[in-house]
Short mmCIF file of C-alpha atoms in Angstrom, two decimals:
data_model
loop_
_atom_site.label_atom_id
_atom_site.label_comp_id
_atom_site.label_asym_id
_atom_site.label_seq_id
_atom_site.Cartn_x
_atom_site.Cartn_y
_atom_site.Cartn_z
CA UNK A 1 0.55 -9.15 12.79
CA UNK A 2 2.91 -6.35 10.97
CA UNK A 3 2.87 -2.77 10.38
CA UNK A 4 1.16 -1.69 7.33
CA UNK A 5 0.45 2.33 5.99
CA UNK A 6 2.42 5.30 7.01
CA UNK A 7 3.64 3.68 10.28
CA UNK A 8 5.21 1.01 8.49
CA UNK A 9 6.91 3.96 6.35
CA UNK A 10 8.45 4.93 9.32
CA UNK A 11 9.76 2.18 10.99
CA UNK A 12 11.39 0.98 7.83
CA UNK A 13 13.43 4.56 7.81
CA UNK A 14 16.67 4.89 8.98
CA UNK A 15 16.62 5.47 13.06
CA UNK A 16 12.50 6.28 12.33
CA UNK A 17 13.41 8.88 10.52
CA UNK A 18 11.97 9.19 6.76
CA UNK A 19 13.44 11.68 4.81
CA UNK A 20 9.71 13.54 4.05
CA UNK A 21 8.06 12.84 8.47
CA UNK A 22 4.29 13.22 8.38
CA UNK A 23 1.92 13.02 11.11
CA UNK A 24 0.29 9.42 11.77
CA UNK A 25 -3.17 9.19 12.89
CA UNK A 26 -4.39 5.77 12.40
CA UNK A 27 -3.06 2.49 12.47
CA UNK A 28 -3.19 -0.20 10.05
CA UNK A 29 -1.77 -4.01 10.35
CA UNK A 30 -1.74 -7.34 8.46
CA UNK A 31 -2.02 -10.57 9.35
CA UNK A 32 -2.60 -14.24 7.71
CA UNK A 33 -6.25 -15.36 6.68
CA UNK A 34 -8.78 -16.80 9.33
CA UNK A 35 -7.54 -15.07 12.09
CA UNK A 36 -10.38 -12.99 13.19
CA UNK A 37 -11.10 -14.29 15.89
CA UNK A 38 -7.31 -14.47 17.85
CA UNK A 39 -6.99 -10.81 15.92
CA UNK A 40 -10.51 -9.49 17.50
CA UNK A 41 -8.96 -11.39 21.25
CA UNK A 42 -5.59 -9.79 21.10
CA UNK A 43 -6.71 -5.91 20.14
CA UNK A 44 -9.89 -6.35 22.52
CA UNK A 45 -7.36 -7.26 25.17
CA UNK A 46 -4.71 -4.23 24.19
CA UNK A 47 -8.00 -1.68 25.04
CA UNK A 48 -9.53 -1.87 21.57
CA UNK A 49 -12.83 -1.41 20.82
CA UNK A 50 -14.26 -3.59 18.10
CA UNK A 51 -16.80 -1.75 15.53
CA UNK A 52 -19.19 -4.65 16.05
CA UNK A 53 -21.36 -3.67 12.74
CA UNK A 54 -18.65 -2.99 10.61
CA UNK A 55 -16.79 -6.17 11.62
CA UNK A 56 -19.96 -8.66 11.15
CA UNK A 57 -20.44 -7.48 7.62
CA UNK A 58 -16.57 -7.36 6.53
CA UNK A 59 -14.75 -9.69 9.25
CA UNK A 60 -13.88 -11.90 6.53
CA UNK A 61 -10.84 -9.84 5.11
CA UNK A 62 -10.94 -6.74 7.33
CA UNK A 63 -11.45 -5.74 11.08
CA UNK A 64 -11.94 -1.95 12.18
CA UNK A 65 -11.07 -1.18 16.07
CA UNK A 66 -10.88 2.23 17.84
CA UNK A 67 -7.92 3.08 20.49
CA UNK A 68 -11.04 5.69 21.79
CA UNK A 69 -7.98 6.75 24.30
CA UNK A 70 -6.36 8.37 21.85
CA UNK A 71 -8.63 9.21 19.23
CA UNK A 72 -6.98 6.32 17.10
CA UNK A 73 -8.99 3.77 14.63
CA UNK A 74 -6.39 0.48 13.58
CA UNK A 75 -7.34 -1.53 10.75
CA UNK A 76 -6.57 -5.12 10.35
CA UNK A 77 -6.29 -6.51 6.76
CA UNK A 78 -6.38 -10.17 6.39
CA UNK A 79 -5.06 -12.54 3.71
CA UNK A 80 -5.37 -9.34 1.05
CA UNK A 81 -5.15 -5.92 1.26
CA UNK A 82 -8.01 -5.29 -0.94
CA UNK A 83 -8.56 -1.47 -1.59
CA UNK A 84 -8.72 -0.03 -5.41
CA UNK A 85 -6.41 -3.19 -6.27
CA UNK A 86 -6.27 -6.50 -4.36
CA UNK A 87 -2.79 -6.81 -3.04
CA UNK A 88 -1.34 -10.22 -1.28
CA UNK A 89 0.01 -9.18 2.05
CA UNK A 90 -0.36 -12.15 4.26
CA UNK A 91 1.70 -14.83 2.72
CA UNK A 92 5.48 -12.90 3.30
CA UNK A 93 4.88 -11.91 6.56
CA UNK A 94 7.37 -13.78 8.37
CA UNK A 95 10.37 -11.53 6.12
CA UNK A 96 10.32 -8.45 8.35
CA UNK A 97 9.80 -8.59 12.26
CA UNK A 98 7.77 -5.58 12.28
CA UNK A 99 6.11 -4.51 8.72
CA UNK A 100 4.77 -6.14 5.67
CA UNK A 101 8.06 -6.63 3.43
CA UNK A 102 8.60 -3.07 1.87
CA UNK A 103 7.54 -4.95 -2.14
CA UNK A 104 3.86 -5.48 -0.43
CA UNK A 105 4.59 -1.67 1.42
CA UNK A 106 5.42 -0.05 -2.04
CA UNK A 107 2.52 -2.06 -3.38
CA UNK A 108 0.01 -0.67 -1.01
CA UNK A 109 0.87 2.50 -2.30
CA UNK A 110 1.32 2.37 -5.71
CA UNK A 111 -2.16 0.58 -6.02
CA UNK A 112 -4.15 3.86 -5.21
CA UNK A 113 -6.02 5.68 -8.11
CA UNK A 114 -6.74 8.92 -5.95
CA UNK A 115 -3.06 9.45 -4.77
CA UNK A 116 -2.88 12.11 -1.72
CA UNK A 117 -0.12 13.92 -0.38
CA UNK A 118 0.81 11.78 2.44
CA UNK A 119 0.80 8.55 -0.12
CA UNK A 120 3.53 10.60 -2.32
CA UNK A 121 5.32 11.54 0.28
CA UNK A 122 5.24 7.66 1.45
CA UNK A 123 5.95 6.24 -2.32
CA UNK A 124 9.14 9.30 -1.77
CA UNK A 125 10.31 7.80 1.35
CA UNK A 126 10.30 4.36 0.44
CA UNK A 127 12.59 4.90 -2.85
CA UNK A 128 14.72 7.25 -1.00
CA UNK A 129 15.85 4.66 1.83
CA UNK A 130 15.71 1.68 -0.32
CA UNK A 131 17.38 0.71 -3.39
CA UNK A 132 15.42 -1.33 -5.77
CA UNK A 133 17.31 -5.17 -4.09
CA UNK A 134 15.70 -3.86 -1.32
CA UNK A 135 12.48 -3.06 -2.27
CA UNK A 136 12.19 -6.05 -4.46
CA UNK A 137 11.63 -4.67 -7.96
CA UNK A 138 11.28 -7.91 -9.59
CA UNK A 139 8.27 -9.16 -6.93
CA UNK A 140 6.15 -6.10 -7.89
CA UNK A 141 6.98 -6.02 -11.62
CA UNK A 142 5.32 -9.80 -11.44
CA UNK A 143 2.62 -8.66 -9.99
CA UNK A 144 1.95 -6.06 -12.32
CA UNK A 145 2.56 -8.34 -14.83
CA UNK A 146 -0.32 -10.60 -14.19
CA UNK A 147 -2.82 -7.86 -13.65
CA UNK A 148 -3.24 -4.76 -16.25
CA UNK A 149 -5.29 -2.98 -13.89
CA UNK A 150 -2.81 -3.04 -10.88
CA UNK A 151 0.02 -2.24 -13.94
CA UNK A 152 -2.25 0.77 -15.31
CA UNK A 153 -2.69 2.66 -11.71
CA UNK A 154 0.94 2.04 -10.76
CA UNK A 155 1.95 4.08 -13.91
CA UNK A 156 -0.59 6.43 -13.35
CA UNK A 157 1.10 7.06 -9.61
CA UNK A 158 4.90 6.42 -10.47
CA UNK A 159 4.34 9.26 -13.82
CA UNK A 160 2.27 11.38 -10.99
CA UNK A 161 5.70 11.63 -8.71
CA UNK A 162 7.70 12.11 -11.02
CA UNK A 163 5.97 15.01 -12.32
CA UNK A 164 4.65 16.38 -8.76
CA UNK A 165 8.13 15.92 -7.19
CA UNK A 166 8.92 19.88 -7.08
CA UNK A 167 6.07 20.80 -4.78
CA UNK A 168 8.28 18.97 -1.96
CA UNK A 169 11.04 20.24 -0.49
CA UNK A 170 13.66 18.24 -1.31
CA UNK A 171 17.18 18.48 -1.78
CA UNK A 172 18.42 18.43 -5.30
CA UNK A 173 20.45 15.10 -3.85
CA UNK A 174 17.43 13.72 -2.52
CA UNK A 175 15.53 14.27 -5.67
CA UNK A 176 18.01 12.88 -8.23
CA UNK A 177 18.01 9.30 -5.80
CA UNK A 178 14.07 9.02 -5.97
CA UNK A 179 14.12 10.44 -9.62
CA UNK A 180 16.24 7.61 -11.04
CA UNK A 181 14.67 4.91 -8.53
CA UNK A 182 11.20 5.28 -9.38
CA UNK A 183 11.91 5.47 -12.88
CA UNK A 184 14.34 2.15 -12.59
CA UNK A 185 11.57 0.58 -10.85
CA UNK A 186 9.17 1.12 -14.06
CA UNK A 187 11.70 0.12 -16.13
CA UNK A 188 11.33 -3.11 -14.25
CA UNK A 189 7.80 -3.34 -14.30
CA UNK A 190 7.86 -2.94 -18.06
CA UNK A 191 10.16 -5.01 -18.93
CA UNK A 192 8.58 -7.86 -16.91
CA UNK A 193 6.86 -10.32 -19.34
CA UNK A 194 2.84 -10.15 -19.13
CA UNK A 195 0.75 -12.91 -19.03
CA UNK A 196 -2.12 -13.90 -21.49
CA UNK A 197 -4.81 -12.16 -19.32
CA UNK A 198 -2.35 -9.23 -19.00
CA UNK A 199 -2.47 -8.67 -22.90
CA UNK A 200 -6.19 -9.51 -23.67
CA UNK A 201 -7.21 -6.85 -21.38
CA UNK A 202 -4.96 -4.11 -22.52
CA UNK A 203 -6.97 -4.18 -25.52
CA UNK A 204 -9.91 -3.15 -23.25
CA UNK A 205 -7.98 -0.39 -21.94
CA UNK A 206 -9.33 2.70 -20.56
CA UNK A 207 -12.34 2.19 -21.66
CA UNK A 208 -13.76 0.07 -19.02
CA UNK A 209 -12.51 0.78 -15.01
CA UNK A 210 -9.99 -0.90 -13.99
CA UNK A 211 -10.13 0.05 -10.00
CA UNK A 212 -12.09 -1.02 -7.36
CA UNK A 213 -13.67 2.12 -5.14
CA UNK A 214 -12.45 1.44 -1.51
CA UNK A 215 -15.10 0.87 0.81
CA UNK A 216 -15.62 4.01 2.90
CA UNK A 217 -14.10 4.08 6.33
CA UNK A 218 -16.77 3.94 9.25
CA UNK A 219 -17.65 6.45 11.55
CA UNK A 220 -15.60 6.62 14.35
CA UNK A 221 -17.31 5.26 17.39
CA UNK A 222 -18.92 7.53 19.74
#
């Protein structure tokens, strides 16, 4: 299993630190495909309590378990992380000891249509800490490159922080460094070469969606 979400974000800062610290509630992981069952044995075992309905109708690519301790839900996404945009998390794994590698991290968040604050001020971490070696621009600008839709939302998000960037509190510094990262990191997304499928359904364009709606979370258990 590795750290997914805003967790992830953290761990991946310098001493834990991110540059823009928000409060983490939930917990969410990733781990390979067919695993629900050693997944389900070691949270169950940890004091986690399964959401058996949820998991019999979704178990295939995603578990739900409550920490009721703490108040805490954890989410395990197998194989993909499959929310507005289907993103391959499980087959890097074994890069970082701890997270997903910070392309499939970036990824998670620049795949969401309905972008909140805690996602920018994720997307604002993440550029701020890493340079674009490290984040492996070239691995997400393939991705997008297959897949218009994942390519059209990322824009959507990576224009949306740029713009949105003064209603943090950031140090003119801090700014410039995630300024010119996320725009280098477009600049390598559009310069990647797109596939066949890519271009025939550009010409669709906005006209038909191009996003999934995430499935909503379940009730916590009572």
């Amino acid at each position: 299993m590795r750290l997914l979400g805003g967790v992830a974000v953290c761990l991946q800062a310098p001493d834990d630190h991110p540059l823009l610290p928000r409060r983490v509630g939930d917990i969410d992981v990733a781990t390979k495909r067919d695993t629900k069952r050693a997944a389900t044995d070691v949270l169950t075992r940890a004091g986690y309590s399964p959401d058996v309905h949820f998991n019999a109708f979704h178990g295939a690519h995603r578990l739900v378990f409550y920490d009721e301790a703490n108040g805490r839900k954890l989410d395990v996404f197998m194989g993909d992380f499959a929310m507005c945009h289907v993103i391959p998390i499980a087959d890097r794994l074994e890069k970082e000891p701890l997270t997903v590698p910070l392309a499939e991290l970036m990824l998670t968040k620049l795949q969401i249509v309905e972008l909140t604050e805690r996602d920018q001020s994720d997307i604002y971490n993440l550029t701020y800490h890493h340079d674009l070696a490290e984040i492996e621009a070239g691995y997400i600008a393939d991705l997008c490159a297959k897949d218009w839709g994942l390519w059209r939302t990322a824009k959507k998000t990576v224009e949306h922080c740029l713009s949105n960037m003064e209603s943090y509190d950031l140090a003119p510094k801090a700014a410039g460094t995630i300024t010119e990262r996320l725009k280098a990191l477009w600049k390598r997304i559009e310069e990647a070469p797109k596939t066949t499928r890519w271009k025939l359904r550009s010409r669709v364009g906005d006209r038909v969606r191009w996003y999934e709606e995430p499935e909503e979370d379940p009730a916590p258990a009572t």
